[in-house]
Tab-separated table of C-alpha atoms and ligand atoms in Angstrom:
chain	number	residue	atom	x	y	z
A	5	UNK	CA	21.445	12.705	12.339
A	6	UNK	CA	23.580	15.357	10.840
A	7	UNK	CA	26.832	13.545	10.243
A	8	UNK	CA	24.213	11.103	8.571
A	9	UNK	CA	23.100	14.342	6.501
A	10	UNK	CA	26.824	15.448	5.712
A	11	UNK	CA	27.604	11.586	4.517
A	12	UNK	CA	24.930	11.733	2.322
A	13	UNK	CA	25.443	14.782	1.152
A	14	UNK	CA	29.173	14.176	-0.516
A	15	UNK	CA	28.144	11.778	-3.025
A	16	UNK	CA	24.957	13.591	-3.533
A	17	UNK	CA	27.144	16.902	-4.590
A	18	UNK	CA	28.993	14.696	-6.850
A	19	UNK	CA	26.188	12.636	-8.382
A	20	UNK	CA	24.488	16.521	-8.790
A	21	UNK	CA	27.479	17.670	-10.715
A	22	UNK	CA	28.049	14.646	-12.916
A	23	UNK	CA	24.340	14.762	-13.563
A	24	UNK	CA	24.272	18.640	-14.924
A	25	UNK	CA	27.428	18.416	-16.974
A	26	UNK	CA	26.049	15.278	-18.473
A	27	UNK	CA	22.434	15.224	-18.647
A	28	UNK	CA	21.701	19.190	-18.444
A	29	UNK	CA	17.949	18.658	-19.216
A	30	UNK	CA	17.100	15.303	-17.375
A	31	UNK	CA	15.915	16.513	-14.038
A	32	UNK	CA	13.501	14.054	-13.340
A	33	UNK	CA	16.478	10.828	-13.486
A	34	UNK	CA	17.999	13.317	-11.223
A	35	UNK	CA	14.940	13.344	-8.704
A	36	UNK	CA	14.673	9.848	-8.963
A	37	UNK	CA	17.846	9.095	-7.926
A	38	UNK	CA	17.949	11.894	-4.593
A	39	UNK	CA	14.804	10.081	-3.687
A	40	UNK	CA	16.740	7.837	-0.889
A	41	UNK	CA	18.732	10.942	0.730
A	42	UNK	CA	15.635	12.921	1.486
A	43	UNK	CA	14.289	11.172	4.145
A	44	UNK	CA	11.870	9.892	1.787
A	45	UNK	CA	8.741	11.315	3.351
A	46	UNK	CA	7.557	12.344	-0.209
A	47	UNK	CA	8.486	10.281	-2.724
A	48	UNK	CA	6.913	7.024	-2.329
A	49	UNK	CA	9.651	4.031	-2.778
A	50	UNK	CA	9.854	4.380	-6.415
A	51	UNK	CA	13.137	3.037	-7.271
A	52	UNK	CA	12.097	2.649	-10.994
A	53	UNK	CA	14.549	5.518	-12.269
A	54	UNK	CA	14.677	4.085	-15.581
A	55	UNK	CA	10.557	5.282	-16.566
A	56	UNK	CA	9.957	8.830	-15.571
A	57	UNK	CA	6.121	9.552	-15.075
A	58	UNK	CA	4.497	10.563	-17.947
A	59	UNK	CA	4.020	13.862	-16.845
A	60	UNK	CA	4.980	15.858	-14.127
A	61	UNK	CA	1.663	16.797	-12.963
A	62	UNK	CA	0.334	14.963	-9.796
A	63	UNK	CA	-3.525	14.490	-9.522
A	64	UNK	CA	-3.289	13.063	-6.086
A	65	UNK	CA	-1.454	12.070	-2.922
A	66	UNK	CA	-1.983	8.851	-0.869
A	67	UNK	CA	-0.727	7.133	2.375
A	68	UNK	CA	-0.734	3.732	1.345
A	69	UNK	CA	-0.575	2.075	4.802
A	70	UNK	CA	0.425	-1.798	5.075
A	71	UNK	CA	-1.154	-2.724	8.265
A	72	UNK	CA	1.007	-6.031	9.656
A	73	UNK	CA	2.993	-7.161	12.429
A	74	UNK	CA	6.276	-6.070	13.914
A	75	UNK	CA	7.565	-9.549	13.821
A	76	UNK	CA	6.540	-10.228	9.874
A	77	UNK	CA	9.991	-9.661	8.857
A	78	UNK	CA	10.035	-11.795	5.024
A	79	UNK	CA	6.136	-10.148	4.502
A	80	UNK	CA	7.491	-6.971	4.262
A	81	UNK	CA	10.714	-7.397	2.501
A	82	UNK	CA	8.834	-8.675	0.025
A	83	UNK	CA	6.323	-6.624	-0.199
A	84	UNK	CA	8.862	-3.565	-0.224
A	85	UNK	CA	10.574	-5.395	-3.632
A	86	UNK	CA	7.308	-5.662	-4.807
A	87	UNK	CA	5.967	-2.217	-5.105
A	88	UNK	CA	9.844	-1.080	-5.523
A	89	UNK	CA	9.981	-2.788	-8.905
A	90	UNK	CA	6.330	-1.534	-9.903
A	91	UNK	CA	6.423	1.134	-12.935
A	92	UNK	CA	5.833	4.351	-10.998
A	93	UNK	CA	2.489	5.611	-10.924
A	94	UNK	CA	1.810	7.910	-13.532
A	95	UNK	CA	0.571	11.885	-12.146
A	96	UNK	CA	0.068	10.380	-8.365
A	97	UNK	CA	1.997	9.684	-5.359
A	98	UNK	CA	1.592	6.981	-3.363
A	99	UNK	CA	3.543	6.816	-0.428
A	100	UNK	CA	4.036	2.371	0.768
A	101	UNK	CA	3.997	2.965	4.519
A	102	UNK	CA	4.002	-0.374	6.982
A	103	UNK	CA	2.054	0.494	9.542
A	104	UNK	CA	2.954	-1.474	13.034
A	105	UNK	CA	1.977	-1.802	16.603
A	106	UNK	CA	4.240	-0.604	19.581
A	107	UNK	CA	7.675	-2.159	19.300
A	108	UNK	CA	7.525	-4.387	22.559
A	109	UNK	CA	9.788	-7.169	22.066
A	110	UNK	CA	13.681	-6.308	22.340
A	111	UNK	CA	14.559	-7.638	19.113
A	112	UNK	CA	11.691	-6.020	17.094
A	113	UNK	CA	12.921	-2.576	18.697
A	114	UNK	CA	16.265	-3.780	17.697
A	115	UNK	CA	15.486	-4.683	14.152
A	116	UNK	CA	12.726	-2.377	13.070
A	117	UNK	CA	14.934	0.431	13.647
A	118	UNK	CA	17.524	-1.071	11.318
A	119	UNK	CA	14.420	-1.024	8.733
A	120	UNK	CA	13.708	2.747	9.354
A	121	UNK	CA	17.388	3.622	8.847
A	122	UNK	CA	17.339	1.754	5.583
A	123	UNK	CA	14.165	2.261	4.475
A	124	UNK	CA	12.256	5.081	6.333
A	125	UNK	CA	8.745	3.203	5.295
A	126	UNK	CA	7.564	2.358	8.504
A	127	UNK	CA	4.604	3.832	10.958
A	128	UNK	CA	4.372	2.743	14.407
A	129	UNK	CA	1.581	3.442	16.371
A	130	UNK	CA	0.715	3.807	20.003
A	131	UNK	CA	-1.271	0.551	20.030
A	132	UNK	CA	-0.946	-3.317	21.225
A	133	UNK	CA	-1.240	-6.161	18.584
A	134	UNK	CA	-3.845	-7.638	21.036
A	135	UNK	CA	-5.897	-4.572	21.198
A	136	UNK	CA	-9.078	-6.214	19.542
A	137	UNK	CA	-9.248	-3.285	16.474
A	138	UNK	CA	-8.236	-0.302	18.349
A	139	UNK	CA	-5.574	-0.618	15.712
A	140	UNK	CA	-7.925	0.802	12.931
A	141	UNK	CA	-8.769	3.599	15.297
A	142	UNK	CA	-5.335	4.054	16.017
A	143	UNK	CA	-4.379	3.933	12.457
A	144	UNK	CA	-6.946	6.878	11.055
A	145	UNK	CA	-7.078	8.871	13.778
A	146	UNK	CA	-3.079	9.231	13.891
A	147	UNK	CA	-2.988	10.571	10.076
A	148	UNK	CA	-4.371	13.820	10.624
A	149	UNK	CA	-2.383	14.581	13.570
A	150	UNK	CA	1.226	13.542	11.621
A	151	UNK	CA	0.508	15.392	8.727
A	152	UNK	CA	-1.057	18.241	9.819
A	153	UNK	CA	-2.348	21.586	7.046
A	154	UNK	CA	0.058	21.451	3.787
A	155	UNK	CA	0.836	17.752	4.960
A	156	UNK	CA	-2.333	16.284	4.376
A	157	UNK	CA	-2.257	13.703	1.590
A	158	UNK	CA	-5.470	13.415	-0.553
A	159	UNK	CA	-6.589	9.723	0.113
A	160	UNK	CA	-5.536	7.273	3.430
A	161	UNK	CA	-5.532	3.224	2.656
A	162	UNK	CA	-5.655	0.258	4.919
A	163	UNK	CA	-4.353	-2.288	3.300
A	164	UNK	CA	-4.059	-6.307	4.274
A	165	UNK	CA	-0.269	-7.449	4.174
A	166	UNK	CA	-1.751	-10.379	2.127
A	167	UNK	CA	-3.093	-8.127	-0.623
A	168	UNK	CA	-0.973	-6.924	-4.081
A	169	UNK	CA	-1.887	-3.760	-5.762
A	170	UNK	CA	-0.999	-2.680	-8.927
A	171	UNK	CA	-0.357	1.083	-7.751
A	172	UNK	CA	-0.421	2.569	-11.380
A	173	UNK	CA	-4.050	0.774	-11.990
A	174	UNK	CA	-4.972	2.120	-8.714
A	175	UNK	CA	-4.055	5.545	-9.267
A	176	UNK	CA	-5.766	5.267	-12.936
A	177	UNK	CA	-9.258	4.238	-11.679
A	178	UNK	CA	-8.916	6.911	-8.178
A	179	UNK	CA	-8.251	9.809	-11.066
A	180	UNK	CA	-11.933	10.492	-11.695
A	181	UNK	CA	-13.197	9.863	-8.361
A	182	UNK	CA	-14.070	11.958	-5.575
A	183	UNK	CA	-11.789	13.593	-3.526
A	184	UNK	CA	-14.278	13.907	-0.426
A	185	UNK	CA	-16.169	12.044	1.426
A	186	UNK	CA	-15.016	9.183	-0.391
A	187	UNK	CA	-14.341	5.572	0.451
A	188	UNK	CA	-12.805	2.502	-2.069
A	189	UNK	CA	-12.410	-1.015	-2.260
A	190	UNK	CA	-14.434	-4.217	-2.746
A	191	UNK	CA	-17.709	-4.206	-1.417
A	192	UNK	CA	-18.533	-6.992	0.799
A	193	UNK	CA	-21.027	-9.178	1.037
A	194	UNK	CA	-21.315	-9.228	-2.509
A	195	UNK	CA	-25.346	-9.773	-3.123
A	196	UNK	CA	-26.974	-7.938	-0.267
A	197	UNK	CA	-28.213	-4.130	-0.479
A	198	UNK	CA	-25.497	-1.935	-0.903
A	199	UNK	CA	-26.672	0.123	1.681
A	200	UNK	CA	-25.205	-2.271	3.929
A	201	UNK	CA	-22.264	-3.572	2.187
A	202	UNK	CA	-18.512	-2.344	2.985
A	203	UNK	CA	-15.069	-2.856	2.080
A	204	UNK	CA	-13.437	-6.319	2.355
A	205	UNK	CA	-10.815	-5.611	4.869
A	206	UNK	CA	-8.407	-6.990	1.662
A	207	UNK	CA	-7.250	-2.858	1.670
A	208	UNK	CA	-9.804	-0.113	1.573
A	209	UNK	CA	-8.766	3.516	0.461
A	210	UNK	CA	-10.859	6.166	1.903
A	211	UNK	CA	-10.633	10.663	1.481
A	212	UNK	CA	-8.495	12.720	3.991
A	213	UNK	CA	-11.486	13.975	5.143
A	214	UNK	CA	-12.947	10.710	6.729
A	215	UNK	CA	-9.448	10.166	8.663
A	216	UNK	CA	-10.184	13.720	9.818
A	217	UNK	CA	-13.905	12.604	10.716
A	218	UNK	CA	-12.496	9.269	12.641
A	219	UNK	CA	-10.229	11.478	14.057
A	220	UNK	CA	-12.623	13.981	15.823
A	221	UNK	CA	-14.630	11.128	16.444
A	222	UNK	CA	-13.435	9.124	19.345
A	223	UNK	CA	-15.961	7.383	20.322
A	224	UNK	CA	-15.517	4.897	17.421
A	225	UNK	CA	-12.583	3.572	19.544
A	226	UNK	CA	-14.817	1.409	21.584
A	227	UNK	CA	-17.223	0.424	18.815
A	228	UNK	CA	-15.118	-2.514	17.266
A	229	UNK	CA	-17.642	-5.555	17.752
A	230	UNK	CA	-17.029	-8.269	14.635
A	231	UNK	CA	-14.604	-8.341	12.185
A	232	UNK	CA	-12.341	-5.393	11.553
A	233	UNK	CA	-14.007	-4.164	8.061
A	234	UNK	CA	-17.398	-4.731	9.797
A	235	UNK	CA	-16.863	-2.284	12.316
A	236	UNK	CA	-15.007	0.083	9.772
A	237	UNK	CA	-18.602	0.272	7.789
A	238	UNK	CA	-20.567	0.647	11.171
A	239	UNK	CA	-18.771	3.728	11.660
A	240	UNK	CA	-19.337	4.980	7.891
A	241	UNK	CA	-23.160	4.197	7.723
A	242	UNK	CA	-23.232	5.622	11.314
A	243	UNK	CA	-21.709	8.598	10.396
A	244	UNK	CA	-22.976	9.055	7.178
A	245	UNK	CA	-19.657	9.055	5.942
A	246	UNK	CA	-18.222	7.324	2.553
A	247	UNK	CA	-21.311	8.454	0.554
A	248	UNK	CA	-18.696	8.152	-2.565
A	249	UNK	CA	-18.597	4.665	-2.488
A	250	UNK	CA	-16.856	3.012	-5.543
A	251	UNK	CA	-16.664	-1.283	-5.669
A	252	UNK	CA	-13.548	-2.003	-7.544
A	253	UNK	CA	-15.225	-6.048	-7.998
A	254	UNK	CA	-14.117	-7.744	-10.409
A	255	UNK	CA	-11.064	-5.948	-10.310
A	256	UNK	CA	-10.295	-6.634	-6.936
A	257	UNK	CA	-10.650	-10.717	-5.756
A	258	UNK	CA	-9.088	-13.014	-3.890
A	259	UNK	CA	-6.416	-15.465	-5.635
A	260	UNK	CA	-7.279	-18.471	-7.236
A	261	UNK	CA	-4.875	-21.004	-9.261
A	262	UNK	CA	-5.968	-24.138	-10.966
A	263	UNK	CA	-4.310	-25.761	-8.195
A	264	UNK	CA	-6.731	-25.019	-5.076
A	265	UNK	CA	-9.409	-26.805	-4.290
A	266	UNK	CA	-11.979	-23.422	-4.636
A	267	UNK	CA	-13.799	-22.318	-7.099
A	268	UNK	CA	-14.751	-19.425	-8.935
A	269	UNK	CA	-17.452	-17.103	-6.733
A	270	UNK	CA	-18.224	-13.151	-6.718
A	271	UNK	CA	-15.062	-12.686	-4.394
A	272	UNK	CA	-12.548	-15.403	-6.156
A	273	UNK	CA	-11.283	-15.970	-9.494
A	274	UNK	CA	-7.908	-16.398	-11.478
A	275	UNK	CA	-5.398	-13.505	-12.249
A	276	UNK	CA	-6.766	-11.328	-14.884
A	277	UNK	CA	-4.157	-8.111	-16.316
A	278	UNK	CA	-6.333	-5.544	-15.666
A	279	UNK	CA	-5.841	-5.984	-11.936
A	280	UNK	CA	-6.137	-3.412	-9.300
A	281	UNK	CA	-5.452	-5.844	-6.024
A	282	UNK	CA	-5.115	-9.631	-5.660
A	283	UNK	CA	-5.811	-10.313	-2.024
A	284	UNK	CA	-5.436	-13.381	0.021
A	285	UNK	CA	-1.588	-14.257	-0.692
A	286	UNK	CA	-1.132	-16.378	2.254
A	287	UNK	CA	2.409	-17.989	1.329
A	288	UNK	CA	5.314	-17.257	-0.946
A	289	UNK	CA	3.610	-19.849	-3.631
A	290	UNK	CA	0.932	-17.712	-4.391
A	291	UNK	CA	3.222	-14.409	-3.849
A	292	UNK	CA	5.354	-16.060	-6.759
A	293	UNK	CA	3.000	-17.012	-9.011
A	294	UNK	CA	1.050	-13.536	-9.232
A	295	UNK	CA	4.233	-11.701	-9.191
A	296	UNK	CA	5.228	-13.400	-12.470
A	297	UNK	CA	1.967	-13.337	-13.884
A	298	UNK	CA	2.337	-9.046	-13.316
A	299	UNK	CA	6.013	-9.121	-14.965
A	300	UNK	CA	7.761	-8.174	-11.913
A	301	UNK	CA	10.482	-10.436	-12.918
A	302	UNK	CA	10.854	-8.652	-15.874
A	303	UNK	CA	13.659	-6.866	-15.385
A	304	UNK	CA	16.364	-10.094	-14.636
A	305	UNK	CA	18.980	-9.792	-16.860
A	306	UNK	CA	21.004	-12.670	-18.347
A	307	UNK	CA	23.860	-13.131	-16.857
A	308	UNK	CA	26.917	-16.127	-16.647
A	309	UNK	CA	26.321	-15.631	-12.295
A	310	UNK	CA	22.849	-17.359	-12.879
A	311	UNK	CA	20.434	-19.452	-15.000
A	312	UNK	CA	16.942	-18.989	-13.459
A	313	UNK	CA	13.746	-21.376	-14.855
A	314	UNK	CA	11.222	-18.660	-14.457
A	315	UNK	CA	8.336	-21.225	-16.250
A	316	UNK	CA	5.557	-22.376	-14.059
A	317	UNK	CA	6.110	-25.768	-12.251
A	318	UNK	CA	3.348	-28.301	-11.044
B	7	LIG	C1	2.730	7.909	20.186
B	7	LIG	O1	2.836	8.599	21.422
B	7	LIG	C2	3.945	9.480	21.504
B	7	LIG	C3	4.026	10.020	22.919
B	7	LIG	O2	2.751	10.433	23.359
B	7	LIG	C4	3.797	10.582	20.454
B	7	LIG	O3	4.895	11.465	20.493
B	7	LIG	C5	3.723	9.925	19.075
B	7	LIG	O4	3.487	10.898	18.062
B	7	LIG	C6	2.608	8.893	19.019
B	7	LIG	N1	2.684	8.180	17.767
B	7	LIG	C7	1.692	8.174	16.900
B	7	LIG	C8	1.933	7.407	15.630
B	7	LIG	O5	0.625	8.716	17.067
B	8	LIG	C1	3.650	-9.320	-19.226
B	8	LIG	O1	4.538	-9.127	-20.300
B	8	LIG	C2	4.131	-9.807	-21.485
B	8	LIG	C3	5.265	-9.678	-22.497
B	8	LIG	O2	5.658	-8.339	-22.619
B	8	LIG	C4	2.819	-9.202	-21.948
B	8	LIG	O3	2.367	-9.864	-23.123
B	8	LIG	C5	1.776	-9.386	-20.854
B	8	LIG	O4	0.569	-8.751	-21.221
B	8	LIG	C6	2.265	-8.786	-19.545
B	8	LIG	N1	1.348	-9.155	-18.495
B	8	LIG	C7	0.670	-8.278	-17.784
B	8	LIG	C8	-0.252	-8.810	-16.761
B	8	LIG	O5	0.792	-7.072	-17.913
C-alpha cells in the first residue's frame, strides 16, 4: 500500500508543480485531476476535468450504490464510462459505488480485485447472491456502519444495473427536497392510493436517516416476502418511514424505441431530454441508443485512426 502511495506520489509532486507555475489560480483542474490518487472515497468518478462545477458549494452528498452481480463484468464497465463521461454534477457529490455479493468464485476474487485497484468503486457485502433479498438488508444496514459520524453522506440509492441516470438532473430535482425522512424514485403501481404505492425497484434514493432506521432495525432482515421493492415499502409504511415521498414519473420510465413491440403506458415511453433515469436497459442496443440520444458520444474527436457512423441504423 505505501510503495503504491510513494508511486503515486512522484508524478503527483510534479503534476502539482507544473500546475502552480502554470495555472496559479485554477485549483479546481487541479482537484480534478488528484481525484484518482486519493483513494477516491470522496470524489465520485468524475473524470470530466474539462467543466468545473459551477460553484464550489456542495448542497449534498450521496452513495449512489449499483446493486449487480460479481460476475457482470461488461454491465459495469459500461456503466463506469457512462457516468465517467457525464458533466459533473453541479454543488453535489455523488459517489457511483457497485455494490456486490461475497466474492465466492476464484476468478471473481481474482478479477474484482483488479477492479478495486483500478477503480476503487466497488462495495462488497457480507451476503450470498441467492439470499432471497437479504441483499437490500445487507445493503442499508452496512452504510451506517462504513461511514460512521463525519462520514455519513446525506442521501443512500439502490439502484438497478439496468437503469441510466442523468446524475446532474438528479442532483437538480434532490436540491429542494428533504433531507430527512425522505425517500425518491418512481412510485409504483402507478393508479392505486399512494398510501400504498413505492418505488419501482428501477433505483430508489432514500435520507441517511432511513439507512440508520433499517439499520437499528433488524428485524426487517426476515421480512422480504415478494418482489424486492415490495418488501422495501413494507418496511417504510411499517415503520412510518419515507413520509417525504417524491414520484419522479414521468421523469423516470422504462425505455421504449419505435422498434419494440410495447406501447406507451404510465411506466413506459420514449426518451425525452429532461430525463432523470431510463430504466430497463436490458442489452447493449438499448444502452447505445439512449446513450446517444444523452450526447455521451459527444466528446469523439475526428481523427485519421477512425471514421465512426454514429447515425441511427434500422
Ligand atoms: C463483512 O464482514 C467482515 C468481517 O466480519 C467485516 O470486517 C466487514 O466490514 C463486513 N463488510 C461489510 C460491507 O459490512
Ligand atoms: C444533444 O446535443 C444536441 C446538440 O448540441 C442538442 O441539441 C440536444 O438537445 C442534446 N440532447 C440532450 C438530450 O441533451
Amino acid at each position: 500500500m505505501s510503495s503504491n502511495i510513494a508511486a503515486c506520489l512522484v508524478p503527483v509532486t510534479i503534476l502539482v508543480l507544473f500546475y502552480l507555475v502554470l495555472f496559479p489560480n485554477n485549483f479546481t483542474h487541479l482537484q480534478s485531476a488528484l481525484a484518482p490518487c486519493d483513494g477516491g472515497t470522496k470524489n465520485g468518478i468524475v473524470v470530466d476535468v474539462d467543466t468545473p462545477p459551477a460553484d464550489d458549494g456542495v448542497d449534498f452528498r450521496m452513495f449512489f450504490g449499483i446493486v449487480t452481480r460479481a460476475d457482470f463484468y461488461e454491465r459495469r464497465s459500461l456503466l463506469r464510462m457512462a457516468y465517467a463521461l457525464q458533466p459533473r454534477p453541479r454543488r453535489a457529490v455523488i459517489d457511483v459505488r457497485f455494490v456486490i455479493c461475497s466474492l465466492e468464485k476464484e476468478e471473481d476474487a481474482v478479477l474484482v480485485s483488479l477492479e478495486i485497484i483500478t477503480h476503487n468503486d466497488v462495495l462488497v457485502l457480507n451476503c450470498t447472491e441467492n439470499m432471497n433479498d437479504g441483499k437490500t438488508y445487507e445493503y442499508f444496514s452496512s452504510l451506517p456502519r462504513l461511514f460512521p459520524g463525519a462520514e455519513a453522506y446525506d442521501y443512500a440509492g439502490k439502484i438497478d444495473d439496468d437503469t441510466y441516470y442523468r446524475l446532474d438532473a438528479l442532483a437538480d430535482t434532490l436540491r429542494t427536497k428533504a433531507r430527512r425522512d425522505m425517500w425518491h424514485g418512481f412510485l409504483n403501481p402507478c393508479h392505486i392510493d399512494p398510501e400504498w404505492q413505492y418505488m419501482s425497484g428501477m433505483g430508489y434514493i432514500v435520507s441517511w436517516d432511513v439507512a440508520e432506521w433499517v439499520a437499528a432495525t433488524p428485524e426487517l432482515r426476515d421480512d422480504h416476502e415478494g418482489m424486492e421493492d415490495e418488501a422495501f415499502g413494507r418496511w417504510m409504511r411499517k415503520g412510518g418511514k419515507g413520509r417525504n415521498k417524491y414520484g419522479e414519473e414521468p421523469r423516470m420510465y422504462d425505455y421504449l424505441d419505435a422498434g419494440m413491440r410495447d406501447g406507451v403506458n404510465c411506466f413506459r415511453h420514449e426518451l425525452v431530454a429532461d430525463t432523470v433515469a431510463v430504466h430497463k436497459l436490458k442489452d447493449r442496443h438499448k444502452w447505445a441508443r439512449t446513450l446517444r440520444f444523452f450526447n455521451a458520444t459527444q466528446g469523439l474527436k475526428p481523427s485519421k485512426m477512425y471514421h465512426v457512423d454514429l447515425t441511427p441504423k434500422i
